JSON list of C-alpha atoms in Angstrom, two decimals:
[
{"chain": "A", "resi": 38, "resn": "UNK", "atom": "CA", "xyz": [42.30, 223.31, -75.25]},
{"chain": "A", "resi": 39, "resn": "UNK", "atom": "CA", "xyz": [42.92, 222.16, -71.69]},
{"chain": "A", "resi": 40, "resn": "UNK", "atom": "CA", "xyz": [46.28, 223.78, -70.85]},
{"chain": "A", "resi": 41, "resn": "UNK", "atom": "CA", "xyz": [46.66, 221.53, -67.82]},
{"chain": "A", "resi": 42, "resn": "UNK", "atom": "CA", "xyz": [47.17, 218.61, -70.21]},
{"chain": "A", "resi": 43, "resn": "UNK", "atom": "CA", "xyz": [50.25, 220.33, -71.63]},
{"chain": "A", "resi": 44, "resn": "UNK", "atom": "CA", "xyz": [51.95, 220.59, -68.24]},
{"chain": "A", "resi": 45, "resn": "UNK", "atom": "CA", "xyz": [54.35, 217.87, -67.08]},
{"chain": "A", "resi": 46, "resn": "UNK", "atom": "CA", "xyz": [52.70, 215.53, -64.57]},
{"chain": "A", "resi": 47, "resn": "UNK", "atom": "CA", "xyz": [55.10, 216.55, -61.80]},
{"chain": "A", "resi": 48, "resn": "UNK", "atom": "CA", "xyz": [54.26, 220.25, -62.29]},
{"chain": "A", "resi": 49, "resn": "UNK", "atom": "CA", "xyz": [50.53, 219.46, -62.31]},
{"chain": "A", "resi": 50, "resn": "UNK", "atom": "CA", "xyz": [50.96, 217.66, -58.97]},
{"chain": "A", "resi": 51, "resn": "UNK", "atom": "CA", "xyz": [52.85, 220.61, -57.48]},
{"chain": "A", "resi": 52, "resn": "UNK", "atom": "CA", "xyz": [50.22, 223.09, -58.66]},
{"chain": "A", "resi": 53, "resn": "UNK", "atom": "CA", "xyz": [47.42, 221.00, -57.16]},
{"chain": "A", "resi": 54, "resn": "UNK", "atom": "CA", "xyz": [49.28, 220.78, -53.85]},
{"chain": "A", "resi": 55, "resn": "UNK", "atom": "CA", "xyz": [50.01, 224.51, -53.76]},
{"chain": "A", "resi": 56, "resn": "UNK", "atom": "CA", "xyz": [46.40, 225.35, -54.64]},
{"chain": "A", "resi": 57, "resn": "UNK", "atom": "CA", "xyz": [45.24, 223.10, -51.81]},
{"chain": "A", "resi": 58, "resn": "UNK", "atom": "CA", "xyz": [47.61, 224.80, -49.40]},
{"chain": "A", "resi": 59, "resn": "UNK", "atom": "CA", "xyz": [46.51, 228.27, -50.46]},
{"chain": "A", "resi": 60, "resn": "UNK", "atom": "CA", "xyz": [42.91, 227.24, -49.85]},
{"chain": "A", "resi": 61, "resn": "UNK", "atom": "CA", "xyz": [43.71, 226.12, -46.31]},
{"chain": "A", "resi": 62, "resn": "UNK", "atom": "CA", "xyz": [42.64, 228.42, -43.51]},
{"chain": "A", "resi": 63, "resn": "UNK", "atom": "CA", "xyz": [46.28, 228.71, -42.51]},
{"chain": "A", "resi": 64, "resn": "UNK", "atom": "CA", "xyz": [49.75, 227.46, -43.34]},
{"chain": "A", "resi": 65, "resn": "UNK", "atom": "CA", "xyz": [52.57, 226.89, -40.83]},
{"chain": "A", "resi": 66, "resn": "UNK", "atom": "CA", "xyz": [54.58, 229.99, -40.02]},
{"chain": "A", "resi": 67, "resn": "UNK", "atom": "CA", "xyz": [57.42, 227.87, -38.68]},
{"chain": "A", "resi": 68, "resn": "UNK", "atom": "CA", "xyz": [58.89, 224.61, -40.02]},
{"chain": "A", "resi": 69, "resn": "UNK", "atom": "CA", "xyz": [61.12, 222.73, -37.57]},
{"chain": "A", "resi": 70, "resn": "UNK", "atom": "CA", "xyz": [63.20, 219.62, -38.16]},
{"chain": "A", "resi": 71, "resn": "UNK", "atom": "CA", "xyz": [65.01, 217.06, -36.04]},
{"chain": "A", "resi": 72, "resn": "UNK", "atom": "CA", "xyz": [68.47, 216.15, -37.37]},
{"chain": "A", "resi": 73, "resn": "UNK", "atom": "CA", "xyz": [69.75, 212.65, -36.48]},
{"chain": "A", "resi": 74, "resn": "UNK", "atom": "CA", "xyz": [67.67, 210.00, -38.22]},
{"chain": "A", "resi": 75, "resn": "UNK", "atom": "CA", "xyz": [65.38, 212.59, -39.77]},
{"chain": "A", "resi": 76, "resn": "UNK", "atom": "CA", "xyz": [67.53, 214.89, -41.91]},
{"chain": "A", "resi": 77, "resn": "UNK", "atom": "CA", "xyz": [70.66, 212.72, -42.05]},
{"chain": "A", "resi": 78, "resn": "UNK", "atom": "CA", "xyz": [72.27, 209.47, -40.98]},
{"chain": "A", "resi": 79, "resn": "UNK", "atom": "CA", "xyz": [74.14, 208.03, -39.20]},
{"chain": "A", "resi": 80, "resn": "UNK", "atom": "CA", "xyz": [73.36, 209.73, -35.92]},
{"chain": "A", "resi": 81, "resn": "UNK", "atom": "CA", "xyz": [76.29, 211.69, -34.52]},
{"chain": "A", "resi": 82, "resn": "UNK", "atom": "CA", "xyz": [76.77, 209.38, -31.52]},
{"chain": "A", "resi": 83, "resn": "UNK", "atom": "CA", "xyz": [77.29, 206.50, -33.95]},
{"chain": "A", "resi": 84, "resn": "UNK", "atom": "CA", "xyz": [80.52, 208.20, -35.04]},
{"chain": "A", "resi": 85, "resn": "UNK", "atom": "CA", "xyz": [82.07, 207.88, -31.57]},
{"chain": "A", "resi": 86, "resn": "UNK", "atom": "CA", "xyz": [85.15, 205.70, -31.27]},
{"chain": "A", "resi": 87, "resn": "UNK", "atom": "CA", "xyz": [87.47, 207.32, -33.78]},
{"chain": "A", "resi": 88, "resn": "UNK", "atom": "CA", "xyz": [85.11, 209.23, -36.05]},
{"chain": "A", "resi": 89, "resn": "UNK", "atom": "CA", "xyz": [83.45, 212.62, -35.90]},
{"chain": "A", "resi": 90, "resn": "UNK", "atom": "CA", "xyz": [84.76, 216.09, -36.71]},
{"chain": "A", "resi": 91, "resn": "UNK", "atom": "CA", "xyz": [86.32, 217.39, -38.81]},
{"chain": "A", "resi": 92, "resn": "UNK", "atom": "CA", "xyz": [84.07, 216.51, -41.76]},
{"chain": "A", "resi": 93, "resn": "UNK", "atom": "CA", "xyz": [85.10, 216.77, -45.40]},
{"chain": "A", "resi": 94, "resn": "UNK", "atom": "CA", "xyz": [82.75, 217.14, -48.35]},
{"chain": "A", "resi": 95, "resn": "UNK", "atom": "CA", "xyz": [82.61, 214.37, -50.94]},
{"chain": "A", "resi": 96, "resn": "UNK", "atom": "CA", "xyz": [80.73, 213.99, -54.21]},
{"chain": "A", "resi": 97, "resn": "UNK", "atom": "CA", "xyz": [80.71, 217.79, -54.57]},
{"chain": "A", "resi": 98, "resn": "UNK", "atom": "CA", "xyz": [78.93, 218.29, -51.26]},
{"chain": "A", "resi": 99, "resn": "UNK", "atom": "CA", "xyz": [76.41, 215.49, -51.73]},
{"chain": "A", "resi": 100, "resn": "UNK", "atom": "CA", "xyz": [77.84, 213.57, -48.75]},
{"chain": "A", "resi": 101, "resn": "UNK", "atom": "CA", "xyz": [80.29, 214.17, -45.91]},
{"chain": "A", "resi": 102, "resn": "UNK", "atom": "CA", "xyz": [83.02, 211.93, -44.54]},
{"chain": "A", "resi": 103, "resn": "UNK", "atom": "CA", "xyz": [84.35, 212.17, -40.98]},
{"chain": "A", "resi": 104, "resn": "UNK", "atom": "CA", "xyz": [87.92, 211.71, -39.76]},
{"chain": "A", "resi": 105, "resn": "UNK", "atom": "CA", "xyz": [87.29, 207.99, -39.32]},
{"chain": "A", "resi": 106, "resn": "UNK", "atom": "CA", "xyz": [86.10, 207.53, -42.89]},
{"chain": "A", "resi": 107, "resn": "UNK", "atom": "CA", "xyz": [82.40, 207.25, -42.00]},
{"chain": "A", "resi": 108, "resn": "UNK", "atom": "CA", "xyz": [80.01, 208.68, -44.58]},
{"chain": "A", "resi": 109, "resn": "UNK", "atom": "CA", "xyz": [77.16, 210.96, -43.49]},
{"chain": "A", "resi": 110, "resn": "UNK", "atom": "CA", "xyz": [74.36, 211.53, -46.00]},
{"chain": "A", "resi": 111, "resn": "UNK", "atom": "CA", "xyz": [71.03, 213.29, -46.21]},
{"chain": "A", "resi": 112, "resn": "UNK", "atom": "CA", "xyz": [67.97, 211.07, -45.86]},
{"chain": "A", "resi": 113, "resn": "UNK", "atom": "CA", "xyz": [65.03, 210.64, -48.21]},
{"chain": "A", "resi": 114, "resn": "UNK", "atom": "CA", "xyz": [63.90, 213.84, -49.91]},
{"chain": "A", "resi": 115, "resn": "UNK", "atom": "CA", "xyz": [65.63, 216.22, -47.51]},
{"chain": "A", "resi": 116, "resn": "UNK", "atom": "CA", "xyz": [67.55, 218.01, -50.26]},
{"chain": "A", "resi": 117, "resn": "UNK", "atom": "CA", "xyz": [64.42, 218.50, -52.38]},
{"chain": "A", "resi": 118, "resn": "UNK", "atom": "CA", "xyz": [62.35, 219.75, -49.42]},
{"chain": "A", "resi": 119, "resn": "UNK", "atom": "CA", "xyz": [64.99, 222.21, -48.22]},
{"chain": "A", "resi": 120, "resn": "UNK", "atom": "CA", "xyz": [65.32, 223.63, -51.72]},
{"chain": "A", "resi": 121, "resn": "UNK", "atom": "CA", "xyz": [61.55, 224.03, -51.95]},
{"chain": "A", "resi": 122, "resn": "UNK", "atom": "CA", "xyz": [61.32, 225.76, -48.57]},
{"chain": "A", "resi": 123, "resn": "UNK", "atom": "CA", "xyz": [64.06, 228.18, -49.55]},
{"chain": "A", "resi": 124, "resn": "UNK", "atom": "CA", "xyz": [62.98, 228.94, -53.10]},
{"chain": "A", "resi": 125, "resn": "UNK", "atom": "CA", "xyz": [59.21, 228.44, -53.38]},
{"chain": "A", "resi": 126, "resn": "UNK", "atom": "CA", "xyz": [57.32, 231.76, -52.97]},
{"chain": "A", "resi": 127, "resn": "UNK", "atom": "CA", "xyz": [54.69, 229.87, -50.97]},
{"chain": "A", "resi": 128, "resn": "UNK", "atom": "CA", "xyz": [57.12, 229.70, -48.05]},
{"chain": "A", "resi": 129, "resn": "UNK", "atom": "CA", "xyz": [58.79, 233.11, -48.43]},
{"chain": "A", "resi": 130, "resn": "UNK", "atom": "CA", "xyz": [57.59, 234.25, -44.98]},
{"chain": "A", "resi": 131, "resn": "UNK", "atom": "CA", "xyz": [58.15, 230.91, -43.22]},
{"chain": "A", "resi": 132, "resn": "UNK", "atom": "CA", "xyz": [60.91, 230.43, -40.67]},
{"chain": "A", "resi": 133, "resn": "UNK", "atom": "CA", "xyz": [62.94, 227.22, -40.87]},
{"chain": "A", "resi": 134, "resn": "UNK", "atom": "CA", "xyz": [64.45, 225.81, -37.68]},
{"chain": "A", "resi": 135, "resn": "UNK", "atom": "CA", "xyz": [66.17, 222.85, -36.02]},
{"chain": "A", "resi": 136, "resn": "UNK", "atom": "CA", "xyz": [65.11, 221.10, -32.80]},
{"chain": "A", "resi": 137, "resn": "UNK", "atom": "CA", "xyz": [67.63, 218.38, -32.02]},
{"chain": "A", "resi": 138, "resn": "UNK", "atom": "CA", "xyz": [68.86, 216.37, -29.02]},
{"chain": "A", "resi": 139, "resn": "UNK", "atom": "CA", "xyz": [72.05, 215.47, -30.91]},
{"chain": "A", "resi": 140, "resn": "UNK", "atom": "CA", "xyz": [74.86, 214.20, -28.67]},
{"chain": "A", "resi": 141, "resn": "UNK", "atom": "CA", "xyz": [77.45, 216.28, -30.52]},
{"chain": "A", "resi": 142, "resn": "UNK", "atom": "CA", "xyz": [76.03, 219.77, -31.23]},
{"chain": "A", "resi": 143, "resn": "UNK", "atom": "CA", "xyz": [79.30, 221.11, -32.66]},
{"chain": "A", "resi": 144, "resn": "UNK", "atom": "CA", "xyz": [79.51, 218.21, -35.11]},
{"chain": "A", "resi": 145, "resn": "UNK", "atom": "CA", "xyz": [75.92, 218.79, -36.15]},
{"chain": "A", "resi": 146, "resn": "UNK", "atom": "CA", "xyz": [76.56, 222.49, -36.77]},
{"chain": "A", "resi": 147, "resn": "UNK", "atom": "CA", "xyz": [79.60, 221.66, -38.88]},
{"chain": "A", "resi": 148, "resn": "UNK", "atom": "CA", "xyz": [77.54, 219.24, -40.97]},
{"chain": "A", "resi": 149, "resn": "UNK", "atom": "CA", "xyz": [74.85, 221.88, -41.43]},
{"chain": "A", "resi": 150, "resn": "UNK", "atom": "CA", "xyz": [77.47, 224.30, -42.77]},
{"chain": "A", "resi": 151, "resn": "UNK", "atom": "CA", "xyz": [78.94, 221.76, -45.18]},
{"chain": "A", "resi": 152, "resn": "UNK", "atom": "CA", "xyz": [75.92, 219.89, -46.61]},
{"chain": "A", "resi": 153, "resn": "UNK", "atom": "CA", "xyz": [75.11, 221.31, -50.02]},
{"chain": "A", "resi": 154, "resn": "UNK", "atom": "CA", "xyz": [71.53, 221.52, -51.27]},
{"chain": "A", "resi": 155, "resn": "UNK", "atom": "CA", "xyz": [72.55, 222.79, -54.70]},
{"chain": "A", "resi": 156, "resn": "UNK", "atom": "CA", "xyz": [75.26, 225.07, -56.08]},
{"chain": "A", "resi": 157, "resn": "UNK", "atom": "CA", "xyz": [75.47, 228.11, -53.83]},
{"chain": "A", "resi": 158, "resn": "UNK", "atom": "CA", "xyz": [72.92, 226.80, -51.30]},
{"chain": "A", "resi": 159, "resn": "UNK", "atom": "CA", "xyz": [73.78, 224.95, -48.10]},
{"chain": "A", "resi": 160, "resn": "UNK", "atom": "CA", "xyz": [71.74, 223.69, -45.16]},
{"chain": "A", "resi": 161, "resn": "UNK", "atom": "CA", "xyz": [73.08, 226.62, -43.16]},
{"chain": "A", "resi": 162, "resn": "UNK", "atom": "CA", "xyz": [71.37, 228.96, -45.65]},
{"chain": "A", "resi": 163, "resn": "UNK", "atom": "CA", "xyz": [68.03, 227.29, -44.93]},
{"chain": "A", "resi": 164, "resn": "UNK", "atom": "CA", "xyz": [68.04, 226.91, -41.14]},
{"chain": "A", "resi": 165, "resn": "UNK", "atom": "CA", "xyz": [67.52, 230.18, -39.27]},
{"chain": "A", "resi": 166, "resn": "UNK", "atom": "CA", "xyz": [67.39, 229.10, -35.63]},
{"chain": "A", "resi": 167, "resn": "UNK", "atom": "CA", "xyz": [69.00, 225.97, -34.21]},
{"chain": "A", "resi": 168, "resn": "UNK", "atom": "CA", "xyz": [68.10, 224.53, -30.81]},
{"chain": "A", "resi": 169, "resn": "UNK", "atom": "CA", "xyz": [70.58, 221.66, -30.39]},
{"chain": "A", "resi": 170, "resn": "UNK", "atom": "CA", "xyz": [70.88, 220.28, -26.86]},
{"chain": "A", "resi": 171, "resn": "UNK", "atom": "CA", "xyz": [69.61, 217.55, -24.55]},
{"chain": "A", "resi": 172, "resn": "UNK", "atom": "CA", "xyz": [66.14, 217.71, -23.02]},
{"chain": "A", "resi": 173, "resn": "UNK", "atom": "CA", "xyz": [62.51, 217.14, -23.88]},
{"chain": "A", "resi": 174, "resn": "UNK", "atom": "CA", "xyz": [61.62, 218.41, -27.34]},
{"chain": "A", "resi": 175, "resn": "UNK", "atom": "CA", "xyz": [58.88, 220.55, -25.81]},
{"chain": "A", "resi": 176, "resn": "UNK", "atom": "CA", "xyz": [61.68, 222.73, -24.42]},
{"chain": "A", "resi": 177, "resn": "UNK", "atom": "CA", "xyz": [63.17, 223.13, -27.89]},
{"chain": "A", "resi": 178, "resn": "UNK", "atom": "CA", "xyz": [59.82, 223.97, -29.48]},
{"chain": "A", "resi": 179, "resn": "UNK", "atom": "CA", "xyz": [58.89, 226.48, -26.80]},
{"chain": "A", "resi": 180, "resn": "UNK", "atom": "CA", "xyz": [62.23, 228.21, -27.31]},
{"chain": "A", "resi": 181, "resn": "UNK", "atom": "CA", "xyz": [61.63, 228.32, -31.06]},
{"chain": "A", "resi": 182, "resn": "UNK", "atom": "CA", "xyz": [58.12, 229.71, -30.62]},
{"chain": "A", "resi": 183, "resn": "UNK", "atom": "CA", "xyz": [59.51, 232.47, -28.41]},
{"chain": "A", "resi": 184, "resn": "UNK", "atom": "CA", "xyz": [62.39, 233.24, -30.76]},
{"chain": "A", "resi": 185, "resn": "UNK", "atom": "CA", "xyz": [60.09, 233.35, -33.80]},
{"chain": "A", "resi": 186, "resn": "UNK", "atom": "CA", "xyz": [57.33, 235.20, -31.94]},
{"chain": "A", "resi": 187, "resn": "UNK", "atom": "CA", "xyz": [54.64, 232.68, -32.91]},
{"chain": "A", "resi": 188, "resn": "UNK", "atom": "CA", "xyz": [52.12, 230.50, -31.13]},
{"chain": "A", "resi": 189, "resn": "UNK", "atom": "CA", "xyz": [53.02, 226.82, -30.75]},
{"chain": "A", "resi": 190, "resn": "UNK", "atom": "CA", "xyz": [50.03, 225.97, -32.94]},
{"chain": "A", "resi": 191, "resn": "UNK", "atom": "CA", "xyz": [51.72, 227.78, -35.82]},
{"chain": "A", "resi": 192, "resn": "UNK", "atom": "CA", "xyz": [54.63, 225.31, -35.87]},
{"chain": "A", "resi": 193, "resn": "UNK", "atom": "CA", "xyz": [54.96, 222.07, -37.82]},
{"chain": "A", "resi": 194, "resn": "UNK", "atom": "CA", "xyz": [57.64, 219.65, -36.61]},
{"chain": "A", "resi": 195, "resn": "UNK", "atom": "CA", "xyz": [59.25, 216.59, -38.24]},
{"chain": "A", "resi": 196, "resn": "UNK", "atom": "CA", "xyz": [60.98, 213.89, -36.17]},
{"chain": "A", "resi": 197, "resn": "UNK", "atom": "CA", "xyz": [61.84, 210.21, -36.67]},
{"chain": "A", "resi": 198, "resn": "UNK", "atom": "CA", "xyz": [61.29, 209.38, -32.97]},
{"chain": "A", "resi": 199, "resn": "UNK", "atom": "CA", "xyz": [57.60, 208.98, -32.31]},
{"chain": "A", "resi": 200, "resn": "UNK", "atom": "CA", "xyz": [57.74, 209.81, -28.60]},
{"chain": "A", "resi": 201, "resn": "UNK", "atom": "CA", "xyz": [59.08, 213.25, -29.42]},
{"chain": "A", "resi": 202, "resn": "UNK", "atom": "CA", "xyz": [56.12, 213.72, -31.75]},
{"chain": "A", "resi": 203, "resn": "UNK", "atom": "CA", "xyz": [53.67, 212.69, -29.02]},
{"chain": "A", "resi": 204, "resn": "UNK", "atom": "CA", "xyz": [55.34, 215.05, -26.54]},
{"chain": "A", "resi": 205, "resn": "UNK", "atom": "CA", "xyz": [55.20, 218.18, -28.68]},
{"chain": "A", "resi": 206, "resn": "UNK", "atom": "CA", "xyz": [51.71, 217.41, -29.99]},
{"chain": "A", "resi": 207, "resn": "UNK", "atom": "CA", "xyz": [50.42, 217.84, -26.44]},
{"chain": "A", "resi": 208, "resn": "UNK", "atom": "CA", "xyz": [51.51, 221.49, -26.41]},
{"chain": "A", "resi": 209, "resn": "UNK", "atom": "CA", "xyz": [49.80, 222.28, -29.71]},
{"chain": "A", "resi": 210, "resn": "UNK", "atom": "CA", "xyz": [52.56, 221.67, -32.27]},
{"chain": "A", "resi": 211, "resn": "UNK", "atom": "CA", "xyz": [51.59, 219.73, -35.42]},
{"chain": "A", "resi": 212, "resn": "UNK", "atom": "CA", "xyz": [54.03, 216.79, -35.37]},
{"chain": "A", "resi": 213, "resn": "UNK", "atom": "CA", "xyz": [54.90, 214.51, -38.29]},
{"chain": "A", "resi": 214, "resn": "UNK", "atom": "CA", "xyz": [56.48, 211.13, -37.57]},
{"chain": "A", "resi": 215, "resn": "UNK", "atom": "CA", "xyz": [59.23, 210.36, -40.12]},
{"chain": "A", "resi": 216, "resn": "UNK", "atom": "CA", "xyz": [60.50, 206.88, -39.11]},
{"chain": "A", "resi": 217, "resn": "UNK", "atom": "CA", "xyz": [62.73, 206.48, -42.17]},
{"chain": "A", "resi": 218, "resn": "UNK", "atom": "CA", "xyz": [63.78, 210.09, -42.53]},
{"chain": "A", "resi": 219, "resn": "UNK", "atom": "CA", "xyz": [62.24, 213.11, -44.19]},
{"chain": "A", "resi": 220, "resn": "UNK", "atom": "CA", "xyz": [60.23, 212.29, -47.33]},
{"chain": "A", "resi": 221, "resn": "UNK", "atom": "CA", "xyz": [58.16, 214.41, -49.69]},
{"chain": "A", "resi": 222, "resn": "UNK", "atom": "CA", "xyz": [55.16, 212.18, -49.07]},
{"chain": "A", "resi": 223, "resn": "UNK", "atom": "CA", "xyz": [55.16, 212.83, -45.33]},
{"chain": "A", "resi": 224, "resn": "UNK", "atom": "CA", "xyz": [56.06, 216.49, -45.82]},
{"chain": "A", "resi": 225, "resn": "UNK", "atom": "CA", "xyz": [53.03, 216.97, -48.06]},
{"chain": "A", "resi": 226, "resn": "UNK", "atom": "CA", "xyz": [50.81, 214.93, -45.74]},
{"chain": "A", "resi": 227, "resn": "UNK", "atom": "CA", "xyz": [51.87, 217.06, -42.80]},
{"chain": "A", "resi": 228, "resn": "UNK", "atom": "CA", "xyz": [50.97, 220.25, -44.66]},
{"chain": "A", "resi": 229, "resn": "UNK", "atom": "CA", "xyz": [47.63, 218.86, -45.79]},
{"chain": "A", "resi": 230, "resn": "UNK", "atom": "CA", "xyz": [46.68, 217.94, -42.20]},
{"chain": "A", "resi": 231, "resn": "UNK", "atom": "CA", "xyz": [48.00, 221.08, -40.52]},
{"chain": "A", "resi": 232, "resn": "UNK", "atom": "CA", "xyz": [46.87, 222.19, -37.98]},
{"chain": "A", "resi": 233, "resn": "UNK", "atom": "CA", "xyz": [46.16, 219.04, -35.97]},
{"chain": "A", "resi": 234, "resn": "UNK", "atom": "CA", "xyz": [44.13, 218.80, -32.80]},
{"chain": "A", "resi": 235, "resn": "UNK", "atom": "CA", "xyz": [46.31, 218.66, -29.69]},
{"chain": "A", "resi": 236, "resn": "UNK", "atom": "CA", "xyz": [47.50, 215.12, -28.99]},
{"chain": "A", "resi": 237, "resn": "UNK", "atom": "CA", "xyz": [47.31, 213.87, -32.59]},
{"chain": "A", "resi": 238, "resn": "UNK", "atom": "CA", "xyz": [50.29, 213.29, -34.86]},
{"chain": "A", "resi": 239, "resn": "UNK", "atom": "CA", "xyz": [50.72, 212.66, -38.57]},
{"chain": "A", "resi": 240, "resn": "UNK", "atom": "CA", "xyz": [51.72, 209.08, -39.48]},
{"chain": "A", "resi": 241, "resn": "UNK", "atom": "CA", "xyz": [50.90, 207.75, -36.02]},
{"chain": "A", "resi": 242, "resn": "UNK", "atom": "CA", "xyz": [52.10, 204.11, -35.80]},
{"chain": "A", "resi": 243, "resn": "UNK", "atom": "CA", "xyz": [49.35, 203.34, -33.28]},
{"chain": "A", "resi": 244, "resn": "UNK", "atom": "CA", "xyz": [46.73, 204.16, -35.89]},
{"chain": "A", "resi": 245, "resn": "UNK", "atom": "CA", "xyz": [48.58, 202.31, -38.66]},
{"chain": "A", "resi": 246, "resn": "UNK", "atom": "CA", "xyz": [48.35, 199.08, -36.65]},
{"chain": "A", "resi": 247, "resn": "UNK", "atom": "CA", "xyz": [44.56, 199.26, -36.45]}
]
């Protein structure tokens, strides 16, 4: 009997993906994520004019609401991906980081503390190092590489702004363009294509137009 036929389709897909990753010559040592427009929306600057901190949890931590009544929510499959990175043995040695140019770093850090992934697990339990300040994303990624004691080529980075992806790809980081936020499809595609040659990015809009 083929035991694979007895497994739920979703589990079969996960096993195939994990087998593929284990067969890769290498897997990223460091996963790094942008925040505004990638992990959550709206962007923090969009809360200016009466909104912003403090944030309160709603829907049992599923969403946050600022002092102006604006709702902040996680995008796409962010919750699923963060849970997988934290709990899947495949990533037990990986370091999970933030590289953000957010206009309100203190607001972002508060949101990270309050967004719940599942009972007993928050975004702050997943992210280990947070580089949140203005500047070219290459500065953020270089700081992360130094902090994590890894080569830039051992980092995979997810960002909704394509120019940031182009910038960091030139220093050896594998960059994944997530125009509509973090999704499982692009997360898996990024892993399957890691590591990329310098200058290339995953989900490059220039190539999609051809």
